[in-house]
XYZ file of C-alpha atoms in Angstrom:
672
model
C -49.886 13.108 53.895
C -50.256 12.305 50.195
C -49.586 8.618 50.820
C -52.715 8.352 52.951
C -55.085 9.819 50.382
C -57.398 7.385 48.586
C -57.161 7.029 44.828
C -58.967 5.493 41.868
C -57.826 2.976 39.260
C -60.432 2.208 36.618
C -63.191 3.104 39.076
C -61.686 0.940 41.837
C -61.105 2.882 45.047
C -57.821 2.274 46.832
C -57.706 3.367 50.465
C -54.207 4.879 50.068
C -51.469 5.444 47.501
C -49.219 2.512 48.512
C -49.156 -0.388 46.056
C -47.170 -3.502 46.872
C -44.984 -4.211 43.853
C -45.067 -7.656 42.211
C -42.108 -9.518 43.682
C -41.239 -13.183 43.427
C -41.139 -15.528 46.404
C -40.544 -19.099 45.186
C -43.030 -20.153 47.873
C -45.200 -22.095 45.420
C -45.059 -25.798 44.619
C -42.842 -27.099 41.845
C -45.908 -27.409 39.602
C -46.895 -23.774 40.157
C -49.706 -24.201 42.682
C -50.120 -21.656 45.450
C -49.469 -22.730 49.034
C -50.417 -21.765 52.561
C -47.050 -20.008 52.729
C -47.973 -17.809 49.746
C -51.260 -16.950 51.381
C -49.719 -16.034 54.738
C -47.070 -13.913 53.040
C -49.580 -11.864 51.060
C -52.116 -11.593 53.851
C -49.540 -10.180 56.265
C -48.804 -7.337 53.858
C -52.519 -6.696 53.372
C -52.869 -6.648 57.149
C -49.954 -4.206 57.178
C -52.074 -1.569 55.451
C -51.148 -1.316 51.750
C -53.887 -0.020 49.461
C -53.324 -2.662 46.819
C -51.228 -5.782 46.334
C -49.851 -6.771 42.955
C -49.171 -10.481 43.266
C -45.987 -11.801 41.733
C -45.614 -12.351 37.999
C -47.506 -15.452 36.875
C -46.731 -17.198 33.628
C -49.374 -17.720 30.987
C -47.946 -20.957 29.584
C -46.141 -23.948 30.981
C -43.466 -23.318 28.343
C -42.445 -20.091 30.103
C -41.731 -20.947 33.742
C -39.240 -18.383 35.164
C -38.473 -20.321 38.368
C -38.902 -23.858 39.631
C -41.385 -22.679 42.272
C -43.099 -19.696 40.662
C -46.838 -19.087 40.715
C -48.607 -20.057 37.495
C -51.875 -19.205 35.781
C -51.886 -21.261 32.586
C -54.600 -23.770 33.592
C -57.920 -23.701 35.410
C -56.482 -25.901 38.166
C -54.671 -22.834 39.520
C -57.884 -20.854 40.101
C -58.892 -22.238 43.545
C -55.482 -21.587 45.098
C -55.309 -18.081 43.670
C -58.854 -17.421 44.885
C -57.690 -18.394 48.372
C -54.905 -15.792 48.206
C -57.354 -13.150 46.967
C -59.781 -13.940 49.773
C -57.021 -13.589 52.379
C -55.910 -10.233 50.956
C -59.420 -8.786 50.714
C -60.149 -9.513 54.383
C -58.129 -6.384 55.110
C -59.788 -3.821 52.799
C -56.997 -4.278 50.277
C -57.398 -4.450 46.499
C -55.490 -7.022 44.484
C -54.172 -7.138 40.925
C -52.336 -10.067 39.377
C -49.340 -9.590 37.124
C -49.000 -11.775 34.018
C -45.679 -12.275 32.302
C -43.677 -14.114 29.672
C -39.900 -13.748 29.985
C -39.287 -14.607 26.355
C -35.562 -14.438 25.613
C -34.717 -14.360 29.339
C -36.108 -17.839 29.960
C -33.427 -20.274 31.149
C -32.886 -23.822 30.011
C -31.522 -24.531 33.489
C -35.042 -23.952 34.845
C -37.245 -26.836 33.748
C -35.638 -26.746 30.289
C -37.453 -23.561 29.282
C -36.674 -22.465 25.723
C -35.717 -18.787 25.288
C -37.840 -17.183 22.567
C -38.030 -13.610 21.381
C -38.554 -11.258 18.478
C -35.226 -12.048 16.786
C -32.227 -14.356 16.973
C -30.234 -13.385 20.051
C -28.436 -14.931 23.011
C -29.600 -14.661 26.595
C -26.810 -12.511 28.101
C -27.159 -14.216 31.481
C -26.778 -17.759 30.202
C -25.593 -17.662 26.610
C -28.645 -19.734 25.615
C -29.675 -19.251 21.983
C -32.938 -17.357 21.514
C -35.347 -18.617 18.877
C -37.452 -15.972 17.080
C -41.217 -16.367 17.365
C -43.359 -16.904 14.309
C -46.439 -14.739 13.718
C -48.630 -17.715 14.584
C -46.783 -18.120 17.912
C -47.228 -14.418 18.660
C -50.986 -14.809 18.190
C -50.976 -17.905 20.411
C -49.172 -16.035 23.212
C -51.747 -13.241 22.992
C -54.502 -15.838 23.358
C -52.710 -17.290 26.393
C -52.551 -13.865 28.079
C -56.293 -13.416 27.597
C -57.022 -16.891 28.986
C -54.812 -16.273 32.027
C -56.473 -12.906 32.654
C -59.864 -14.629 32.582
C -58.650 -17.073 35.257
C -57.547 -14.203 37.498
C -60.928 -12.550 36.985
C -62.658 -15.787 37.999
C -60.366 -16.050 41.046
C -61.659 -12.688 42.259
C -58.803 -10.385 41.310
C -59.745 -6.713 40.949
C -57.537 -6.346 37.908
C -54.604 -7.611 35.884
C -51.249 -6.119 34.983
C -49.377 -7.079 31.826
C -45.637 -7.114 32.497
C -44.077 -5.282 29.555
C -40.956 -4.085 31.377
C -37.600 -5.177 32.802
C -36.359 -6.847 29.643
C -39.133 -9.418 29.273
C -40.963 -10.445 26.111
C -43.061 -7.349 25.379
C -40.106 -5.057 26.082
C -37.915 -7.234 23.855
C -40.335 -6.553 20.997
C -40.373 -2.813 21.763
C -36.604 -2.408 22.104
C -34.737 -1.577 18.873
C -31.651 -3.139 20.500
C -33.233 -6.580 20.413
C -36.054 -6.509 17.860
C -34.528 -6.932 14.395
C -37.657 -8.232 12.657
C -38.632 -7.028 9.202
C -42.325 -7.974 9.382
C -45.340 -6.277 10.982
C -43.800 -6.706 14.457
C -40.441 -5.044 13.806
C -38.812 -1.942 12.430
C -40.934 1.161 13.007
C -42.122 2.121 16.469
C -45.694 1.335 15.389
C -44.625 -2.201 14.519
C -42.570 -2.660 17.707
C -45.602 -1.598 19.791
C -47.953 -3.884 17.907
C -47.489 -7.061 19.990
C -48.386 -5.328 23.260
C -51.188 -3.189 21.831
C -52.843 -6.137 20.116
C -52.674 -8.091 23.394
C -54.345 -5.222 25.234
C -57.028 -5.047 22.540
C -57.745 -8.775 22.738
C -57.948 -8.595 26.506
C -60.320 -5.644 26.359
C -62.549 -7.402 23.804
C -62.752 -10.585 25.858
C -62.979 -8.956 29.317
C -64.443 -5.464 28.925
C -64.967 -4.967 32.668
C -61.433 -6.023 33.580
C -59.236 -3.324 35.110
C -55.949 -3.377 33.286
C -52.507 -2.054 34.183
C -49.348 -2.165 32.074
C -45.843 -2.264 33.551
C -43.236 -0.453 31.440
C -39.564 0.332 31.941
C -39.347 4.117 31.899
C -35.927 3.675 30.312
C -33.749 0.768 29.294
C -30.672 2.733 30.420
C -28.831 1.014 27.573
C -27.066 2.191 24.446
C -29.276 1.574 21.447
C -32.409 1.261 23.563
C -35.603 3.235 23.120
C -35.540 6.914 24.006
C -37.843 9.164 26.013
C -39.949 10.103 23.002
C -40.561 6.454 22.189
C -41.562 5.396 25.702
C -43.915 8.383 25.904
C -45.441 7.320 22.589
C -45.897 3.788 23.947
C -47.478 5.068 27.159
C -49.964 7.160 25.179
C -50.730 4.242 22.878
C -51.289 1.961 25.888
C -53.714 4.502 27.344
C -55.551 4.815 24.034
C -55.786 0.987 23.782
C -57.706 0.870 27.053
C -55.226 0.545 29.935
C -56.439 1.870 33.282
C -52.970 2.477 34.755
C -49.271 2.452 33.897
C -46.729 0.996 36.332
C -43.188 2.305 35.761
C -40.011 0.439 36.580
C -36.631 0.651 34.821
C -33.831 -1.264 33.194
C -33.722 -4.882 32.100
C -32.988 -8.108 33.935
C -30.899 -9.350 31.018
C -27.660 -8.455 32.839
C -26.502 -7.094 36.209
C -25.372 -3.910 34.451
C -28.977 -3.188 33.393
C -30.798 -5.039 36.162
C -29.410 -2.577 38.705
C -31.881 -0.008 37.332
C -34.706 -2.361 38.347
C -33.274 -3.887 41.541
C -31.115 -1.015 42.697
C -27.937 -1.365 44.796
C -27.392 0.952 47.784
C -25.429 3.491 45.741
C -28.622 4.540 43.940
C -30.444 7.540 45.410
C -33.843 7.226 47.045
C -36.712 7.638 44.593
C -34.219 7.095 41.788
C -36.784 6.642 38.987
C -38.864 9.736 39.717
C -37.121 12.057 37.262
C -37.264 9.455 34.473
C -40.936 8.753 35.167
C -42.157 12.348 35.366
C -42.315 13.096 31.607
C -44.278 9.889 31.060
C -46.688 10.736 33.876
C -47.207 14.210 32.402
C -47.962 12.746 28.955
C -50.912 10.529 29.976
C -54.224 10.951 31.731
C -54.448 7.584 33.522
C -52.896 6.880 36.935
C -49.177 6.152 37.008
C -47.293 4.051 39.557
C -43.540 4.341 39.976
C -41.020 2.133 41.782
C -37.389 2.751 42.727
C -35.756 2.718 46.172
C -38.441 4.228 48.368
C -37.133 3.025 51.704
C -38.876 5.340 54.137
C -42.314 7.011 53.882
C -40.704 10.389 53.272
C -39.030 8.978 50.147
C -42.406 7.913 48.761
C -44.050 11.164 49.839
C -41.421 13.156 47.964
C -41.981 11.137 44.776
C -45.721 11.824 44.910
C -45.188 15.490 45.714
C -42.796 15.850 42.769
C -45.552 14.941 40.300
C -43.736 11.816 39.117
C -46.591 9.446 39.949
C -50.072 9.023 41.401
C -49.195 5.873 43.363
C -45.919 4.472 44.674
C -44.936 0.880 43.970
C -43.165 -0.381 47.088
C -41.190 -3.585 46.660
C -38.221 -4.641 48.754
C -39.270 -2.345 51.599
C -42.290 -4.632 52.077
C -40.076 -7.694 52.152
C -38.224 -6.021 55.021
C -41.323 -4.861 56.874
C -44.828 -6.015 55.902
C -46.224 -3.412 58.308
C -44.414 -0.537 56.562
C -47.652 1.246 55.657
C -49.296 1.005 59.064
C -46.086 2.243 60.689
C -45.821 5.070 58.147
C -49.341 6.192 59.028
C -48.698 6.024 62.780
C -51.047 3.091 63.361
C -48.256 0.951 64.808
C -45.934 2.585 67.326
C -42.703 0.974 66.215
C -39.932 1.950 63.782
C -39.887 0.652 60.229
C -37.360 -2.107 59.526
C -35.762 -0.386 56.567
C -34.611 -2.204 53.444
C -30.815 -1.998 53.192
C -30.607 -2.752 49.433
C -28.322 -5.729 50.078
C -30.383 -7.579 47.438
C -30.084 -10.927 49.164
C -33.764 -11.332 48.229
C -33.121 -10.989 44.505
C -29.999 -13.133 44.663
C -31.848 -15.997 46.325
C -34.527 -15.949 43.636
C -31.869 -15.978 40.933
C -30.312 -19.020 42.598
C -33.720 -20.764 42.659
C -34.056 -20.464 46.437
C -37.043 -19.179 48.369
C -36.894 -15.457 48.975
C -35.479 -14.219 52.270
C -34.703 -10.835 53.818
C -31.811 -9.789 56.051
C -33.975 -7.348 57.967
C -36.886 -9.781 58.220
C -35.507 -13.312 58.659
C -38.950 -14.685 59.517
C -40.462 -13.700 56.162
C -42.652 -16.436 54.797
C -43.249 -18.065 58.176
C -46.000 -17.882 60.761
C -43.587 -15.919 62.987
C -43.715 -12.912 60.663
C -46.924 -11.716 62.306
C -46.815 -8.441 64.212
C -47.047 -10.102 67.622
C -43.727 -11.828 66.899
C -42.118 -9.049 64.857
C -42.896 -6.353 67.431
C -43.655 -8.393 70.566
C -43.192 -5.380 72.847
C -46.555 -4.057 71.588
C -48.458 -7.026 73.026
C -49.027 -8.600 76.410
C -46.561 -11.453 76.965
C -47.789 -15.048 76.888
C -49.361 -16.324 80.093
C -47.323 -18.454 82.491
C -43.853 -18.201 84.025
C -41.090 -16.400 82.182
C -37.349 -17.065 82.072
C -34.389 -15.066 83.337
C -32.048 -14.802 80.333
C -28.475 -13.526 80.097
C -27.274 -12.412 76.660
C -23.491 -12.295 76.258
C -22.578 -9.882 73.494
C -24.156 -6.593 72.386
C -23.687 -6.940 68.657
C -26.560 -7.207 66.189
C -27.381 -10.844 67.041
C -27.280 -10.343 70.804
C -29.379 -7.186 70.715
C -31.940 -8.827 68.415
C -32.223 -11.797 70.777
C -32.682 -9.438 73.705
C -35.360 -7.454 71.855
C -37.453 -10.526 71.081
C -36.931 -12.113 74.502
C -37.963 -8.970 76.390
C -40.963 -8.496 74.115
C -42.070 -12.034 74.940
C -41.990 -11.161 78.638
C -38.680 -12.686 79.722
C -36.312 -10.925 82.123
C -33.255 -10.028 80.029
C -29.879 -8.441 80.585
C -27.080 -7.982 78.048
C -23.389 -8.085 78.939
C -20.758 -6.753 76.554
C -17.038 -7.166 77.182
C -16.134 -4.148 75.039
C -16.631 -0.469 75.764
C -19.412 0.040 73.198
C -22.336 -1.902 71.749
C -22.719 -2.700 68.073
C -20.179 -5.422 67.437
C -18.951 -5.213 63.835
C -21.414 -2.532 62.709
C -18.743 0.198 62.375
C -16.867 -2.137 60.029
C -20.023 -3.015 58.084
C -20.749 0.664 57.404
C -17.200 1.868 56.712
C -17.118 1.399 52.927
C -18.808 3.688 50.366
C -22.606 3.431 50.277
C -22.622 1.046 53.245
C -24.362 3.574 55.505
C -27.503 2.050 53.985
C -26.748 -1.009 56.165
C -27.000 1.052 59.347
C -30.745 0.369 59.933
C -29.893 -3.268 60.680
C -28.467 -1.871 63.901
C -30.405 1.328 64.619
C -33.837 -0.339 64.389
C -32.843 -2.931 66.982
C -30.727 -0.750 69.252
C -33.379 1.968 69.366
C -36.061 -0.572 70.255
C -33.934 -2.154 72.997
C -33.315 1.278 74.517
C -37.023 2.125 74.472
C -37.796 -1.214 76.097
C -35.381 -0.437 78.930
C -33.276 -3.584 78.572
C -30.117 -3.269 80.690
C -26.960 -3.376 78.552
C -23.794 -3.488 80.655
C -20.509 -2.599 78.948
C -16.997 -3.658 79.904
C -18.214 -6.766 81.732
C -15.991 -9.805 82.186
C -18.415 -12.732 82.069
C -16.578 -15.209 84.284
C -18.176 -18.227 85.926
C -18.768 -16.472 89.221
C -20.461 -13.449 87.672
C -22.731 -15.676 85.628
C -23.697 -17.770 88.660
C -24.417 -14.613 90.657
C -26.813 -13.417 87.953
C -28.503 -16.846 88.121
C -30.004 -17.020 84.623
C -32.305 -19.805 83.518
C -30.803 -19.583 80.045
C -27.786 -18.001 78.363
C -27.552 -16.701 74.801
C -23.931 -16.530 73.665
C -23.560 -13.851 70.976
C -19.877 -12.941 71.266
C -19.255 -12.663 67.544
C -16.018 -13.504 65.792
C -12.436 -12.363 65.686
C -9.871 -12.081 62.891
C -8.190 -15.332 61.918
C -4.432 -15.587 61.723
C -2.889 -14.997 58.279
C -3.148 -18.168 56.169
C 0.521 -17.928 55.164
C 3.872 -17.310 56.830
C 4.630 -13.583 56.941
C 7.673 -13.846 59.196
C 10.097 -13.257 56.351
C 8.507 -9.989 55.238
C 10.533 -6.818 55.630
C 9.684 -4.587 58.586
C 8.659 -1.876 56.101
C 5.599 -3.953 55.121
C 2.943 -3.558 57.786
C 0.676 -6.613 58.195
C -2.922 -5.902 59.154
C -6.332 -7.568 59.130
C -9.074 -5.892 57.109
C -11.037 -5.197 60.271
C -8.149 -3.164 61.701
C -7.931 -1.133 58.511
C -11.682 -0.469 58.318
C -11.706 0.596 61.968
C -9.164 3.383 61.312
C -9.397 4.366 57.663
C -8.415 7.987 58.240
C -5.013 6.899 59.535
C -3.969 5.758 56.062
C -1.953 8.386 54.136
C -2.986 9.106 50.564
C -0.943 7.126 48.062
C -0.324 4.196 50.406
C 0.337 1.008 48.458
C -1.911 -1.740 49.815
C -2.145 -5.402 48.855
C -5.296 -7.143 50.055
C -5.209 -10.916 50.368
C -8.769 -12.165 49.902
C -11.226 -10.665 47.456
C -14.456 -11.792 49.031
C -17.074 -9.343 50.243
C -14.893 -7.946 53.051
C -11.796 -7.693 50.872
C -13.653 -5.994 48.019
C -15.354 -3.510 50.338
C -12.036 -2.770 52.053
C -10.529 -2.067 48.638
C -13.430 0.282 47.898
C -12.936 2.155 51.166
C -9.182 2.513 50.511
C -9.745 3.521 46.881
C -11.754 6.612 47.783
C -8.992 7.633 50.205
C -6.387 7.636 47.474
C -4.666 4.331 48.221
C -3.108 2.277 45.421
C -4.746 -1.088 45.867
C -4.140 -4.618 44.584
C -6.541 -7.446 45.473
C -5.437 -11.095 45.333
C -8.235 -13.675 45.266
C -7.836 -17.435 44.922
C -11.327 -17.933 43.444
C -12.444 -16.990 39.948
C -14.467 -13.929 40.975
C -14.330 -10.916 43.258
C -16.903 -10.266 46.013
C -18.404 -13.752 45.855
C -21.314 -14.001 48.269
C -22.540 -10.492 47.459
C -25.784 -10.132 45.480
C -24.851 -9.885 41.834
C -26.315 -6.446 41.083
C -24.335 -4.993 43.989
C -21.282 -7.113 43.186
C -21.019 -6.134 39.527
C -21.386 -2.461 40.294
C -18.708 -2.669 42.991
C -16.268 -4.578 40.772
C -16.829 -2.117 37.914
C -16.178 0.770 40.308
C -12.932 -0.779 41.567
C -11.599 -1.565 38.106
C -12.552 1.863 36.726
C -10.595 3.585 39.500
C -7.398 1.628 38.953
C -7.679 -1.118 41.574
C -5.751 -4.189 40.356
C -7.881 -7.339 40.689
C -6.063 -10.654 40.344
C -8.281 -13.732 40.510
C -7.344 -17.411 40.594
C -4.239 -16.149 42.299
C -2.198 -18.171 44.817
C 0.479 -16.686 47.069
C 3.473 -18.991 47.089
C 5.787 -17.001 49.369
C 5.993 -13.721 51.280
C 9.580 -12.523 51.600
C 11.286 -9.180 51.932
C 9.144 -6.555 50.223
C 7.626 -8.931 47.683
C 5.058 -11.661 47.250
C 5.618 -14.604 44.964
C 2.292 -15.360 43.243
C 0.901 -17.627 40.575
C -2.131 -16.551 38.538
C -4.007 -19.488 37.023
C -1.465 -21.627 35.118
C 1.004 -18.834 34.469
C 4.582 -19.033 35.628
C 5.161 -17.793 39.197
C 6.193 -14.148 39.472
C 6.988 -11.597 42.113
C 4.988 -8.480 42.875
C 5.559 -5.730 45.417
C 3.829 -6.361 48.731
C 3.376 -2.606 49.090
C 3.419 -0.540 52.249
C 0.714 -2.651 53.842
C -0.371 -6.278 53.455
C -4.012 -6.634 54.493
C -5.657 -9.997 55.126
C -9.372 -10.366 54.436
C -9.413 -14.138 54.633
C -12.267 -14.686 57.039
C -12.839 -14.616 60.794
C -13.235 -17.395 63.361
C -15.788 -17.710 66.178
C -14.949 -15.856 69.382
C -15.473 -18.556 71.993
C -13.391 -17.100 74.824
C -16.394 -16.991 77.157
C -17.615 -20.509 76.396
C -15.607 -22.386 79.088
C -17.095 -20.155 81.795
C -20.608 -20.660 80.411
C -20.192 -24.432 80.187
C -18.776 -24.590 83.721
C -22.029 -23.194 85.124
C -24.071 -26.036 83.625
C -26.779 -23.529 82.664
C -28.511 -24.283 79.322
C -27.204 -22.067 76.559
C -27.161 -21.515 72.796
C -24.624 -19.882 70.484
C -25.959 -17.488 67.847
C -24.472 -15.453 65.033
C -20.769 -15.419 64.254
C -19.736 -17.162 67.481
C -21.720 -20.116 66.182
C -20.730 -19.966 62.490
C -19.306 -16.762 60.960
C -21.764 -15.606 58.332
C -23.935 -12.696 57.271
C -26.637 -10.582 58.890
C -29.369 -12.894 57.640
C -27.887 -15.926 59.405
C -27.155 -13.980 62.595
C -30.616 -12.441 62.877
C -32.393 -15.674 62.025
C -30.351 -17.414 64.734
C -31.258 -14.704 67.227
C -34.966 -14.732 66.484
C -35.326 -18.502 66.484
C -33.350 -19.002 69.690
C -35.283 -16.218 71.424
C -38.619 -17.736 70.435
C -37.440 -21.196 71.476
C -37.183 -20.026 75.077
C -41.003 -19.970 75.193
C -41.056 -23.632 74.231
C -38.324 -24.388 76.764
C -40.478 -22.868 79.523
C -43.494 -24.885 78.400
C -41.464 -28.102 78.453
C -40.129 -27.317 81.905
C -43.658 -26.710 83.159
C -44.787 -30.010 81.687
C -41.847 -31.867 83.242
C -42.554 -30.362 86.660
C -46.230 -31.290 86.419
C -45.297 -34.849 85.485
C -42.923 -35.129 88.453
C -45.568 -33.858 90.849
C -48.093 -36.359 89.513
C -45.604 -39.204 89.966
C -44.789 -38.089 93.519
C -48.491 -37.900 94.348
């Protein structure tokens, strides 16, 4: 297996070819200091077997903070905390590089009043903030700051440093002819546009000759007017000649969702999507090359290496989802990989200034992320008595709760009222590209089957049946059901069929081509239903009361979906209220326009949200047995909320047993 082979970077031996990509966390303090949470997060991935960790981008000046809680390296006070992270990583035979960055024009005034600066006057496309061009003196000062920050990482024990010159940040802004309009020594010709980065490399080499140095580049901007293949190859060769020990290839630019999707790819992108773009660059240089880009499973990464596109793979979101990805890939842990589903909730949370989180790994960044909690079936259960637990509902939340409970040694049985397990998974995977979501289910269902947990289908959980099972605890995971239409549809003509989106997604093949469909509700479910109908030849109109379509979806995924719908003729009406449904028409009002009538179509589909399914709750409450509601039957939400509920409730049963033991001991002492 190529992934398992050791490799060299500037004389540093890496035990395998898996490099953890630099990804933000927002786990630091508001003044940029590292925390115990940072340390635990990085150490778990080192423990998981990667050959090298590239810690998240750290800023070189307090005038360039990208997030409120990002790691920083602009002062000596940061060295002890960073040294603590390095020490934790190196306990596990894992090398560590630190990435240094300046976002330049992509800085946001909304984050600590950071001023966007760049090569030329511009506007930050994400915010509209005006970009101030840097003077030559400021360019020299920034180069000095990079050298000083690199020295701090060296003192903290890092094996090397990576300069972030990709993804639309400051160095790429200078290199891109789209953005750099200078007429001095730092603009115009390719030699001038490379100068800022090459001079920085030279200064770093002069000051720290023994420092191992990597450079991250975007293999392509994927933008009209951006640099071409010849230019990025010329830059890669120049970087090598200037003294870089490795090149780390990403793609695109985080200046907009349209370009950011080439860096943080949505599920429609193929696995190993940057390999073909990276290969000519790899072939043009003699130093090691890393490449990123949707390597979800080990075979994806293996194929990229075998294709000659890179010497090392840069694994990012897949290590959010499963910190033990590498050890599982190499057969050292006998459990399936929790595959990244490219939902991009992680990236969205960072953009919204929240701490990073992962749908597949809801315990990321906590002490419960350790293997003994993530895969408890691999370990002996805790000592002491265990509970008898009944799980009602065999959807994702119920099965996850059962998996964790059984792994912790509890006696578990799952009852499902329907004739199949999986809850809403068939609906979640019905739309184009949504098969990538399937591992949310298959990882958990496969594990539950291997663990031998009884799952009974078609069971009516009445009070008597529950009492007969005699559980110590009940987990209610009965999901949600469609809500009634939010408007009166009684006056509609019989020719207009009224359906809920779930009904439509459950039987897409029953819809004849050319069917006219109006979807009420353009949130995530409504937009994905429109996408599924679009590819089947339906003529679709979406009515949404809010200002945007697919709100709640990560923006890279959302923008691509909305572009796809609009390009294929789907009518999207936002800020749209339905005033009346009558005959074969709907009376609507869009923003402040005069009300008008539109055809309801052959089918009126409601995607206006579900409500908790609490049908079983009276029977549960009548037993008096302690219970908890998880997932959609608690509050309808997303996979992240449902799985976090399941995991936390399952782990809380341990504490419940401990409390019961303590109470019994106290009673016995009082009786004595």
